[in-house]
Each structure stands twice: as C-alpha cells, then as structure tokens.
mmCIF file of C-alpha atoms in Angstrom:
data_model
loop_
_atom_site.group_PDB
_atom_site.id
_atom_site.type_symbol
_atom_site.label_atom_id
_atom_site.label_comp_id
_atom_site.label_asym_id
_atom_site.label_seq_id
_atom_site.Cartn_x
_atom_site.Cartn_y
_atom_site.Cartn_z
ATOM 1 C CA MET V 1 -20.155 -73.996 235.625
ATOM 2 C CA ARG V 2 -22.231 -76.449 233.639
ATOM 3 C CA VAL V 3 -20.693 -78.055 230.623
ATOM 4 C CA GLN V 4 -23.181 -79.207 228.012
ATOM 5 C CA SER V 5 -22.346 -82.581 226.622
ATOM 6 C CA SER V 6 -21.521 -82.512 222.934
ATOM 7 C CA ALA V 7 -23.364 -85.800 222.578
ATOM 8 C CA THR V 8 -26.673 -83.983 223.032
ATOM 9 C CA THR V 9 -25.853 -81.184 220.620
ATOM 10 C CA PRO V 10 -27.533 -81.773 217.256
ATOM 11 C CA SER V 11 -25.161 -81.780 214.343
ATOM 12 C CA PRO V 12 -25.953 -79.435 211.456
ATOM 13 C CA ILE V 13 -24.500 -81.924 209.004
ATOM 14 C CA ALA V 14 -26.993 -84.381 207.505
ATOM 15 C CA VAL V 15 -25.692 -87.911 207.625
ATOM 16 C CA THR V 16 -26.804 -90.462 205.067
ATOM 17 C CA THR V 17 -27.690 -93.745 206.724
ATOM 18 C CA PRO V 18 -26.736 -97.086 205.146
ATOM 19 C CA ARG V 19 -30.424 -97.701 204.391
ATOM 20 C CA GLU V 20 -30.758 -94.361 202.577
ATOM 21 C CA HIS V 21 -27.499 -95.012 200.742
ATOM 22 C CA ARG V 22 -28.770 -98.413 199.642
ATOM 23 C CA ALA V 23 -32.119 -96.978 198.548
ATOM 24 C CA LEU V 24 -30.382 -94.310 196.463
ATOM 25 C CA GLY V 25 -28.086 -96.908 194.904
ATOM 26 C CA THR V 26 -31.026 -99.179 194.102
ATOM 27 C CA GLY V 27 -32.894 -96.275 192.508
ATOM 28 C CA LEU V 28 -29.916 -95.321 190.339
ATOM 29 C CA ALA V 29 -29.339 -98.918 189.243
ATOM 30 C CA ALA V 30 -33.058 -99.290 188.451
ATOM 31 C CA LEU V 31 -32.908 -96.091 186.379
ATOM 32 C CA GLY V 32 -30.023 -97.619 184.452
ATOM 33 C CA VAL V 33 -32.048 -100.778 183.814
ATOM 34 C CA ALA V 34 -34.959 -98.676 182.561
ATOM 35 C CA SER V 35 -32.691 -96.936 180.062
ATOM 36 C CA PHE V 36 -31.154 -100.248 178.958
ATOM 37 C CA SER V 37 -34.613 -101.718 178.356
ATOM 38 C CA LEU V 38 -35.032 -99.323 175.423
ATOM 39 C CA THR V 39 -31.733 -100.354 173.818
ATOM 40 C CA PHE V 40 -33.039 -103.207 171.652
ATOM 41 C CA PRO V 41 -36.112 -101.335 170.305
ATOM 42 C CA ALA V 42 -33.907 -98.281 169.655
ATOM 43 C CA THR V 43 -31.361 -100.503 167.878
ATOM 44 C CA ALA V 44 -34.136 -101.926 165.708
ATOM 45 C CA TRP V 45 -35.134 -98.369 164.829
ATOM 46 C CA GLY V 46 -31.518 -97.477 164.096
ATOM 47 C CA LEU V 47 -31.172 -100.437 161.727
ATOM 48 C CA GLN V 48 -33.960 -98.906 159.610
ATOM 49 C CA GLY V 49 -31.558 -96.164 158.578
ATOM 50 C CA PHE V 50 -28.051 -97.508 159.225
ATOM 51 C CA GLY V 51 -26.134 -100.701 158.575
ATOM 52 C CA PRO V 52 -25.054 -102.747 161.612
ATOM 53 C CA TRP V 53 -21.412 -101.660 161.507
ATOM 54 C CA SER V 54 -22.321 -98.015 160.907
ATOM 55 C CA LEU V 55 -24.802 -98.051 163.756
ATOM 56 C CA VAL V 56 -22.311 -99.392 166.294
ATOM 57 C CA ALA V 57 -19.477 -97.116 165.193
ATOM 58 C CA VAL V 58 -21.599 -93.960 165.032
ATOM 59 C CA ARG V 59 -23.196 -94.589 168.440
ATOM 60 C CA SER V 60 -19.753 -95.038 169.978
ATOM 61 C CA VAL V 61 -18.409 -91.830 168.405
ATOM 62 C CA LEU V 62 -21.428 -89.757 169.468
ATOM 63 C CA ALA V 63 -21.323 -91.074 173.033
ATOM 64 C CA ALA V 64 -17.548 -90.501 173.205
ATOM 65 C CA LEU V 65 -17.893 -86.895 172.035
ATOM 66 C CA VAL V 66 -20.440 -86.153 174.761
ATOM 67 C CA ALA V 67 -18.412 -88.011 177.401
ATOM 68 C CA GLY V 68 -15.170 -86.338 176.336
ATOM 69 C CA GLY V 69 -16.847 -82.934 176.484
ATOM 70 C CA CYS V 70 -17.992 -83.626 180.051
ATOM 71 C CA LEU V 71 -14.482 -84.733 181.037
ATOM 72 C CA LEU V 72 -12.997 -81.522 179.605
ATOM 73 C CA VAL V 73 -15.594 -79.117 181.022
ATOM 74 C CA LEU V 74 -15.425 -80.668 184.492
ATOM 75 C CA ARG V 75 -11.628 -80.950 184.282
ATOM 76 C CA ALA V 76 -11.531 -84.588 185.250
ATOM 77 C CA ARG V 77 -8.113 -85.950 186.104
ATOM 78 C CA LEU V 78 -6.553 -88.544 183.869
ATOM 79 C CA PRO V 79 -7.152 -92.084 185.171
ATOM 80 C CA GLN V 80 -4.306 -93.665 187.062
ATOM 81 C CA ARG V 81 -2.217 -96.197 185.199
ATOM 82 C CA ARG V 82 -3.401 -99.035 187.429
ATOM 83 C CA HIS V 83 -6.986 -98.353 186.322
ATOM 84 C CA LEU V 84 -6.259 -98.570 182.596
ATOM 85 C CA PRO V 85 -6.620 -102.386 182.310
ATOM 86 C CA GLY V 86 -10.059 -102.208 183.943
ATOM 87 C CA LEU V 87 -11.102 -99.359 181.654
ATOM 88 C CA ALA V 88 -9.935 -101.400 178.670
ATOM 89 C CA VAL V 89 -12.210 -104.270 179.761
ATOM 90 C CA VAL V 90 -15.130 -101.829 180.079
ATOM 91 C CA ALA V 91 -14.359 -100.422 176.624
ATOM 92 C CA LEU V 92 -14.078 -103.821 174.938
ATOM 93 C CA GLY V 93 -17.091 -105.287 176.709
ATOM 94 C CA VAL V 94 -19.635 -102.488 177.056
ATOM 95 C CA VAL V 95 -18.603 -99.925 174.436
ATOM 96 C CA LEU V 96 -17.644 -102.240 171.550
ATOM 97 C CA GLY V 97 -18.431 -105.918 172.159
ATOM 98 C CA PHE V 98 -21.988 -105.885 173.492
ATOM 99 C CA PRO V 99 -23.361 -103.297 171.015
ATOM 100 C CA MET V 100 -21.772 -105.044 168.026
ATOM 101 C CA LEU V 101 -22.867 -108.570 168.958
ATOM 102 C CA THR V 102 -26.440 -107.596 169.860
ATOM 103 C CA THR V 103 -26.794 -105.490 166.709
ATOM 104 C CA LEU V 104 -25.737 -108.470 164.582
ATOM 105 C CA ALA V 105 -28.218 -110.656 166.461
ATOM 106 C CA LEU V 106 -31.093 -108.227 165.911
ATOM 107 C CA GLN V 107 -30.731 -108.538 162.142
ATOM 108 C CA THR V 108 -32.353 -111.984 162.366
ATOM 109 C CA SER V 109 -33.899 -112.019 165.848
ATOM 110 C CA THR V 110 -36.866 -110.117 167.263
ATOM 111 C CA THR V 111 -36.214 -107.693 170.092
ATOM 112 C CA ALA V 112 -38.573 -109.709 172.321
ATOM 113 C CA HIS V 113 -36.540 -112.891 171.845
ATOM 114 C CA ALA V 114 -33.229 -111.077 172.296
ATOM 115 C CA ALA V 115 -34.467 -109.347 175.450
ATOM 116 C CA VAL V 116 -35.388 -112.588 177.171
ATOM 117 C CA VAL V 117 -32.080 -114.223 176.222
ATOM 118 C CA VAL V 118 -30.241 -111.273 177.734
ATOM 119 C CA GLY V 119 -32.174 -112.065 180.909
ATOM 120 C CA LEU V 120 -29.220 -114.382 181.592
ATOM 121 C CA LEU V 121 -26.993 -111.315 182.077
ATOM 122 C CA PRO V 122 -27.711 -110.920 185.825
ATOM 123 C CA LEU V 123 -26.491 -114.428 186.631
ATOM 124 C CA THR V 124 -23.499 -114.040 184.326
ATOM 125 C CA THR V 125 -22.548 -110.748 185.965
ATOM 126 C CA ALA V 126 -22.934 -112.207 189.468
ATOM 127 C CA VAL V 127 -20.597 -115.071 188.541
ATOM 128 C CA PHE V 128 -18.001 -112.679 187.093
ATOM 129 C CA SER V 129 -18.273 -110.538 190.218
ATOM 130 C CA ALA V 130 -17.757 -113.511 192.530
ATOM 131 C CA VAL V 131 -14.636 -114.521 190.614
ATOM 132 C CA ARG V 132 -13.209 -111.028 190.118
ATOM 133 C CA THR V 133 -14.038 -109.256 193.388
ATOM 134 C CA GLY V 134 -14.448 -112.182 195.781
ATOM 135 C CA SER V 135 -18.066 -111.333 196.654
ATOM 136 C CA ARG V 136 -19.953 -114.175 198.307
ATOM 137 C CA PRO V 137 -23.752 -113.835 197.992
ATOM 138 C CA SER V 138 -25.965 -116.134 200.036
ATOM 139 C CA ARG V 139 -27.186 -119.538 198.926
ATOM 140 C CA ARG V 140 -30.725 -118.208 198.513
ATOM 141 C CA PHE V 141 -29.365 -115.508 196.206
ATOM 142 C CA TRP V 142 -27.705 -118.089 193.961
ATOM 143 C CA LEU V 143 -30.769 -120.343 193.926
ATOM 144 C CA ALA V 144 -32.995 -117.457 192.804
ATOM 145 C CA ALA V 145 -30.442 -116.286 190.233
ATOM 146 C CA VAL V 146 -30.086 -119.791 188.777
ATOM 147 C CA ALA V 147 -33.881 -120.233 188.710
ATOM 148 C CA GLY V 148 -34.257 -117.011 186.718
ATOM 149 C CA ALA V 149 -31.494 -118.067 184.337
ATOM 150 C CA ALA V 150 -33.102 -121.497 183.880
ATOM 151 C CA ALA V 151 -36.411 -119.860 182.950
ATOM 152 C CA VAL V 152 -34.643 -117.738 180.349
ATOM 153 C CA LEU V 153 -32.738 -120.698 178.919
ATOM 154 C CA ALA V 154 -35.926 -122.778 178.667
ATOM 155 C CA PHE V 155 -37.618 -119.935 176.809
ATOM 156 C CA THR V 156 -34.697 -119.583 174.405
ATOM 157 C CA ILE V 157 -34.595 -123.281 173.523
ATOM 158 C CA GLY V 158 -38.379 -123.454 173.232
ATOM 159 C CA GLN V 159 -38.574 -120.466 170.894
ATOM 160 C CA SER V 160 -35.813 -121.803 168.634
ATOM 161 C CA GLY V 161 -37.385 -125.254 168.291
ATOM 162 C CA GLY V 162 -34.792 -126.992 170.450
ATOM 163 C CA ALA V 163 -31.777 -125.668 168.569
ATOM 164 C CA LEU V 164 -29.779 -122.493 169.076
ATOM 165 C CA THR V 165 -29.588 -120.075 166.152
ATOM 166 C CA ALA V 166 -26.754 -117.846 164.969
ATOM 167 C CA ALA V 167 -28.519 -114.928 166.653
ATOM 168 C CA ASP V 168 -28.489 -116.831 169.952
ATOM 169 C CA ALA V 169 -24.749 -117.440 169.569
ATOM 170 C CA TYR V 170 -24.218 -113.685 169.149
ATOM 171 C CA LEU V 171 -26.385 -112.990 172.183
ATOM 172 C CA PHE V 172 -24.618 -115.504 174.416
ATOM 173 C CA ALA V 173 -21.238 -114.055 173.407
ATOM 174 C CA ALA V 174 -22.619 -110.603 174.191
ATOM 175 C CA LEU V 175 -23.560 -111.805 177.675
ATOM 176 C CA LEU V 176 -19.968 -112.781 178.453
ATOM 177 C CA VAL V 177 -18.301 -109.569 177.272
ATOM 178 C CA CYS V 178 -20.978 -107.366 178.857
ATOM 179 C CA ALA V 179 -20.768 -109.153 182.225
ATOM 180 C CA ALA V 180 -17.002 -108.617 182.226
ATOM 181 C CA GLY V 181 -17.477 -104.922 181.408
ATOM 182 C CA TYR V 182 -20.141 -104.481 184.094
ATOM 183 C CA THR V 183 -17.982 -106.159 186.725
ATOM 184 C CA GLU V 184 -14.910 -104.054 185.973
ATOM 185 C CA GLY V 185 -16.983 -100.885 185.728
ATOM 186 C CA GLY V 186 -18.710 -101.546 189.043
ATOM 187 C CA ARG V 187 -15.346 -102.225 190.684
ATOM 188 C CA LEU V 188 -13.809 -99.017 189.289
ATOM 189 C CA ALA V 189 -16.863 -96.966 190.297
ATOM 190 C CA ARG V 190 -15.882 -97.543 193.918
ATOM 191 C CA VAL V 191 -12.653 -95.586 193.474
ATOM 192 C CA MET V 192 -13.659 -93.036 190.814
ATOM 193 C CA PRO V 193 -16.984 -91.422 189.782
ATOM 194 C CA GLY V 194 -19.175 -93.668 187.668
ATOM 195 C CA TRP V 195 -19.531 -91.080 184.903
ATOM 196 C CA GLN V 196 -15.749 -90.974 184.579
ATOM 197 C CA VAL V 197 -15.576 -94.768 184.281
ATOM 198 C CA ILE V 198 -17.750 -94.881 181.174
ATOM 199 C CA GLY V 199 -16.455 -91.485 180.016
ATOM 200 C CA TRP V 200 -12.831 -92.626 179.876
ATOM 201 C CA ALA V 201 -13.812 -96.006 178.414
ATOM 202 C CA LEU V 202 -15.644 -94.258 175.563
ATOM 203 C CA THR V 203 -12.787 -91.829 175.021
ATOM 204 C CA LEU V 204 -10.248 -94.646 174.871
ATOM 205 C CA CYS V 205 -12.252 -96.163 172.006
ATOM 206 C CA LEU V 206 -12.149 -93.031 169.829
ATOM 207 C CA PRO V 207 -8.965 -94.084 167.942
ATOM 208 C CA LEU V 208 -10.896 -97.198 166.868
ATOM 209 C CA SER V 209 -14.456 -95.902 166.564
ATOM 210 C CA VAL V 210 -13.716 -92.831 164.404
ATOM 211 C CA PRO V 211 -11.927 -94.745 161.582
ATOM 212 C CA ALA V 212 -14.485 -97.546 161.881
ATOM 213 C CA ALA V 213 -17.336 -95.059 161.478
ATOM 214 C CA ALA V 214 -15.690 -93.490 158.423
ATOM 215 C CA VAL V 215 -15.188 -96.858 156.730
ATOM 216 C CA ALA V 216 -18.635 -98.209 157.629
ATOM 217 C CA LEU V 217 -20.443 -95.076 156.462
ATOM 218 C CA ALA V 218 -18.567 -95.260 153.155
ATOM 219 C CA TYR V 219 -19.592 -98.864 152.451
ATOM 220 C CA GLU V 220 -23.024 -99.240 154.042
ATOM 221 C CA PRO V 221 -26.004 -97.374 152.567
ATOM 222 C CA ILE V 222 -27.555 -94.786 154.873
ATOM 223 C CA HIS V 223 -31.249 -93.852 154.752
ATOM 224 C CA LEU V 224 -31.957 -91.076 157.247
ATOM 225 C CA THR V 225 -35.402 -91.478 158.760
ATOM 226 C CA ALA V 226 -36.954 -90.131 161.942
ATOM 227 C CA HIS V 227 -36.869 -93.585 163.520
ATOM 228 C CA GLY V 228 -33.314 -94.216 162.383
ATOM 229 C CA VAL V 229 -31.976 -90.960 163.816
ATOM 230 C CA ALA V 230 -33.963 -91.329 167.056
ATOM 231 C CA GLY V 231 -32.684 -94.875 167.490
ATOM 232 C CA VAL V 232 -29.046 -93.870 167.035
ATOM 233 C CA LEU V 233 -29.366 -90.919 169.399
ATOM 234 C CA TRP V 234 -30.927 -93.044 172.118
ATOM 235 C CA VAL V 235 -28.432 -95.923 171.981
ATOM 236 C CA ALA V 236 -25.570 -93.394 171.925
ATOM 237 C CA LEU V 237 -26.689 -90.970 174.622
ATOM 238 C CA GLY V 238 -29.277 -92.889 176.614
ATOM 239 C CA SER V 239 -27.911 -96.427 176.658
ATOM 240 C CA GLN V 240 -24.210 -95.922 175.980
ATOM 241 C CA PHE V 241 -23.559 -92.937 178.248
ATOM 242 C CA LEU V 242 -26.271 -91.680 180.615
ATOM 243 C CA GLY V 243 -27.640 -95.131 181.393
ATOM 244 C CA LEU V 244 -24.187 -96.464 182.238
ATOM 245 C CA VAL V 245 -23.417 -93.409 184.385
ATOM 246 C CA VAL V 246 -26.281 -94.118 186.797
ATOM 247 C CA TRP V 247 -25.804 -97.882 186.465
ATOM 248 C CA TYR V 248 -22.183 -97.859 187.603
ATOM 249 C CA ARG V 249 -23.003 -95.422 190.409
ATOM 250 C CA GLY V 250 -25.753 -97.741 191.610
ATOM 251 C CA MET V 251 -23.482 -100.791 191.408
ATOM 252 C CA ALA V 252 -20.864 -99.027 193.513
ATOM 253 C CA ALA V 253 -23.501 -98.205 196.146
ATOM 254 C CA ILE V 254 -25.264 -101.557 196.572
ATOM 255 C CA GLY V 255 -22.735 -104.026 195.206
ATOM 256 C CA ILE V 256 -22.360 -105.704 191.828
ATOM 257 C CA PRO V 257 -24.326 -108.936 192.584
ATOM 258 C CA ARG V 258 -27.365 -107.149 194.036
ATOM 259 C CA ALA V 259 -27.454 -104.515 191.299
ATOM 260 C CA SER V 260 -27.014 -107.100 188.556
ATOM 261 C CA GLN V 261 -30.172 -108.933 189.595
ATOM 262 C CA LEU V 262 -32.254 -105.808 188.996
ATOM 263 C CA GLN V 263 -31.652 -106.478 185.318
ATOM 264 C CA LEU V 264 -33.967 -109.455 185.554
ATOM 265 C CA ALA V 265 -36.701 -106.835 185.050
ATOM 266 C CA GLN V 266 -35.160 -105.670 181.792
ATOM 267 C CA PRO V 267 -36.715 -108.379 179.549
ATOM 268 C CA LEU V 268 -40.230 -107.523 180.731
ATOM 269 C CA LEU V 269 -39.670 -103.813 180.128
ATOM 270 C CA THR V 270 -38.212 -104.491 176.681
ATOM 271 C CA LEU V 271 -41.205 -106.659 175.782
ATOM 272 C CA VAL V 272 -43.479 -103.727 176.609
ATOM 273 C CA TRP V 273 -41.394 -101.291 174.533
ATOM 274 C CA SER V 274 -41.243 -103.776 171.636
ATOM 275 C CA ALA V 275 -45.019 -104.000 171.545
ATOM 276 C CA LEU V 276 -45.553 -100.246 171.882
ATOM 277 C CA LEU V 277 -42.791 -98.979 169.575
ATOM 278 C CA LEU V 278 -42.317 -101.806 167.069
ATOM 279 C CA GLY V 279 -45.706 -103.500 167.062
ATOM 280 C CA GLU V 280 -44.093 -106.881 167.724
ATOM 281 C CA HIS V 281 -46.215 -109.838 168.711
ATOM 282 C CA PHE V 282 -44.880 -112.572 170.935
ATOM 283 C CA THR V 283 -46.161 -115.824 172.381
ATOM 284 C CA ALA V 284 -47.477 -116.164 175.905
ATOM 285 C CA ALA V 285 -44.179 -117.776 176.886
ATOM 286 C CA ALA V 286 -42.343 -114.441 176.667
ATOM 287 C CA PRO V 287 -44.314 -112.481 179.297
ATOM 288 C CA LEU V 288 -44.651 -115.591 181.479
ATOM 289 C CA THR V 289 -40.875 -115.994 181.459
ATOM 290 C CA ALA V 290 -40.422 -112.305 182.202
ATOM 291 C CA VAL V 291 -42.807 -112.533 185.174
ATOM 292 C CA ALA V 292 -40.922 -115.574 186.465
ATOM 293 C CA VAL V 293 -37.662 -113.684 186.490
ATOM 294 C CA LEU V 294 -39.355 -110.756 188.250
ATOM 295 C CA VAL V 295 -40.174 -113.126 191.103
ATOM 296 C CA CYS V 296 -36.510 -114.096 191.187
ATOM 297 C CA ILE V 297 -35.594 -110.408 191.463
ATOM 298 C CA ALA V 298 -37.631 -110.058 194.628
ATOM 299 C CA VAL V 299 -35.842 -113.021 196.174
ATOM 300 C CA THR V 300 -32.336 -111.874 195.232
ATOM 301 C CA GLN V 301 -32.928 -108.343 196.554
ATOM 302 C CA ARG V 302 -34.024 -109.737 199.933
ATOM 303 C CA SER V 303 -31.243 -112.292 200.182
#
C-alpha cells in the first residue's frame, strides 16, 4: 500500500509570507500618513469657524464617540491593567497634546511651515522607539534619518530668519509628545488590535474632553461655515481615529522605526494640500526640503 507523503499535499489554507505581511503593513502605514497629511489644512479650515480650544476639545469628543461606539458594537474587552499606562501616554500625546500644540502653532504659522517642521517627527519617533523598545536600526538608517532631520531644521531656521518663533516652540513640543504617543501605540498594537489602542485612548479622554468642550464652546465664538465644519469632521474622524487605526496596525506589522520614516513624505503631501485647499504660497525651499526628505525615506526603507 502506497502512502502519499503529506509534504506533497497542498494545503487549503493560504499562508501570508513575511514579504506580503511587510507590504501590507507598509501600505497601511502609508495610508495613515496620507490621512495625517490633511491634518494641518483641515485644522486651518476648522479655525475659520472654531477657536483653538474649542476645535481641539470638539474633535476629541467626536472621535471618542465614534471610537466608543465601535468598542461597544464589537464588544471589545476592557484593556488589561498593565496596558493602561501605555494607553495614557497615547491619550496625552496623540489625543490631547499634539492636536492642542499644533493648533496653537497654526494661529501664527502657515501650514506649509508647520508641515516641514513636523518632518522631524520620524527621527524623534525612531529615537523614542530605540529607547523604549530596544530596537536597533542599522547605521545607514540613522544616517538617512539624521540627514532628513537636518534638512528640516535648516529649513525651519532659514524661514524664521535665524531665530525660532513661538509657533516653532509649540511645534517642537508637539514632536516630543506625539513621538511618545506613537511609540507606545505601536508597541501596544502588537498585543491588541490597533483600532482598540486609539479607541480606548480616546475613550479614556472623555472625562476631560467633554467638560473642556463645554467650557470652550461657552467662551469662544463659533461661526459655523462649510470649511469650519469640514475641517473639524476630518481632524476628528480622519486624522484622530481612522488614520491612527491604520497607522498603528502598520507600525505593528513593519516595526516602529521603519514605519516612522514613512512620515518623511508627510511634509510634501501637506504642501500640496496647502496649495490646493488654502491657496498658500511658499518659497522654493519648502518643496526642495520635502524632496530631500523623500530621498531619505527611500534609504531608510531599504536599510
């Protein structure tokens, strides 16, 4: 009797190869970057109808309501106690800190300038990741990341006449809190679904965001316009929730350092949106800097 070897029997179960897994993760992270690139133009639109404090509080409440609804409908389990500190860092960095600081900066800064300054976020996130998770990217990776950061810093100083402005101080502070939130979120997304990471972080902020929204709306004048409403809806649902869902999933798939460097493309995308949606004009230094950091992306992704 012949016995057919099981090794030659094709399996009916499709197996995802590491290359396919990496490609999917890269695509999800890139989709997150694309959604983030609209954040500054959408914030500028939102500021046409809302005050800075109202805008941040309302976007957080709206995003939390959608996220909380998803958690209830899908019957997500409560996060484990050991994950609460990480979720708190995500909440303070991504949900509250970064939106508030960048919104304050955009009151006196153009979206083009702010976008290029935030081009330092990939390097900042990679550093946080190396410290927090022990990741050790190659030397070529660090050289490319530092080169991209240097291009951004040179642009910032050149645009401000050799001196940093108050808006730049807000933006640099935003880099630190956002990098911390990205690192913790990417780490948590390896042990729980990415949508639950940002979903629970948003929900945890509701006890703060709801009273803050009530107070801000009472003291800041509101002028509802099409641009204002569209801007708030995008930063709440596109940037604050859906964008972070795919972003954290991508980070979990390809690693925090590699995913973070995809954000070097974000300034260039934001420059395009700023010109198309806001009619902003910028010097040749802005797109040249953005192209320089795109070259650095290619190097970091191959390192």
